[in-house]
Coordinates of C-alpha atoms in Angstrom, one line a residue:
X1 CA -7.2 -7.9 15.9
X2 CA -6.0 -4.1 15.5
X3 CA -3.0 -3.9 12.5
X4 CA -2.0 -2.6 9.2
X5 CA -1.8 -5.5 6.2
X6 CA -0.3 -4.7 3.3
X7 CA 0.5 -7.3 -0.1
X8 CA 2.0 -7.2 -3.1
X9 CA 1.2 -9.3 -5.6
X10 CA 3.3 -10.0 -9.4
X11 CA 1.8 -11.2 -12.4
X12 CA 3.9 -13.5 -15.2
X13 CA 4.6 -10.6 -17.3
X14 CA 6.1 -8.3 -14.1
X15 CA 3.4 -5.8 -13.1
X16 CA 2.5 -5.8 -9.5
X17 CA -0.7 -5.2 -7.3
X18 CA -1.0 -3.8 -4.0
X19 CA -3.8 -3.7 -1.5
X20 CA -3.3 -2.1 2.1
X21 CA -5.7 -3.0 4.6
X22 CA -6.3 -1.0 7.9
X23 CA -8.4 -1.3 11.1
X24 CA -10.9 0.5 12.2
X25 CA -9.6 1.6 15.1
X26 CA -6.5 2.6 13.3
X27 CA -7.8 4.5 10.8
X28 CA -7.3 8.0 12.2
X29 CA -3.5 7.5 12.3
X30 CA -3.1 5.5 8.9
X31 CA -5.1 6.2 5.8
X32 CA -5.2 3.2 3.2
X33 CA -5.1 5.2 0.3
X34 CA -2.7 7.3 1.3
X35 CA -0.4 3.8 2.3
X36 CA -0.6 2.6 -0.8
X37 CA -0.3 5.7 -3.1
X38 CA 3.2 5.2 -1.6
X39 CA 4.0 1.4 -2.5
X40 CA 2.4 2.2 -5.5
X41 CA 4.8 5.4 -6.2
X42 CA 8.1 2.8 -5.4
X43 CA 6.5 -0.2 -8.0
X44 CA 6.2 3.2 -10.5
X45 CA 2.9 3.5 -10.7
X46 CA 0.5 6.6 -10.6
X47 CA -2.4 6.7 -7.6
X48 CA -3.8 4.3 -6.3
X49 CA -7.6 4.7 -4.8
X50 CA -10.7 3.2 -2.1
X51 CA -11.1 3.7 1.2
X52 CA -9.7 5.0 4.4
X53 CA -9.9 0.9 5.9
X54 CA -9.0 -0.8 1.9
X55 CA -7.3 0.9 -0.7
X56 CA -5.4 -0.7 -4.0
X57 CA -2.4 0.3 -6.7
X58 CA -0.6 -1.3 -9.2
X59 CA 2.6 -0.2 -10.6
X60 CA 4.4 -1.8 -14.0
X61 CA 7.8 -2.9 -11.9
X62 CA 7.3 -6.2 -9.8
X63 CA 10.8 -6.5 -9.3
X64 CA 10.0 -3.7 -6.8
X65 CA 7.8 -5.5 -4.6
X66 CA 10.0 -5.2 -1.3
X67 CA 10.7 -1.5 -1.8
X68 CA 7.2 -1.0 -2.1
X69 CA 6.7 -2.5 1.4
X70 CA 9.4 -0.7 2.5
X71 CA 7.8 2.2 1.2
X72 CA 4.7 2.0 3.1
X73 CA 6.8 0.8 6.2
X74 CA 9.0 4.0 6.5
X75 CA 5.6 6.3 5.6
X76 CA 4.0 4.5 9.1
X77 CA 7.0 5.4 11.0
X78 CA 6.7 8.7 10.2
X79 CA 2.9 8.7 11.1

């Protein structure tokens, strides 16, 4: 399949992970990095780093985990 996955994941004590996967063939119109520099940015974390297919963040508030999606969401529309 062709698509954009991206997950949040909390741990017991409330910090959250996020990986954002991307397609090959979608690659030149989303950058994973760059998606979840921007769910990581909403979870208030700092960067976030891999490749343009597989990128990861983390971020110290998991009680942010849907406005990180949301985050990454609205920066695809604008794509």
């Amino acid at each position: 399949g062709s698509g954009v996955v991206a997950i949040v994941g909390v741990t017991e004590d409330g910090k959250a992970g996020i990986v954002v996967g991307v397609t090959a063939d979608l690659t030149s119109r989303f950058n994973a990095v760059d998606l979840v520099r921007k769910g990581s940015a909403a979870l208030g974390g700092k960067g976030g780093g891999g490749r343009p297919d597989m990128a990861q963040a983390g971020g110290p508030d998991g009680a942010k985990a849907g406005a990180a999606l949301s985050a990454i969401e609205q920066a695809m529309a604008g794509a």
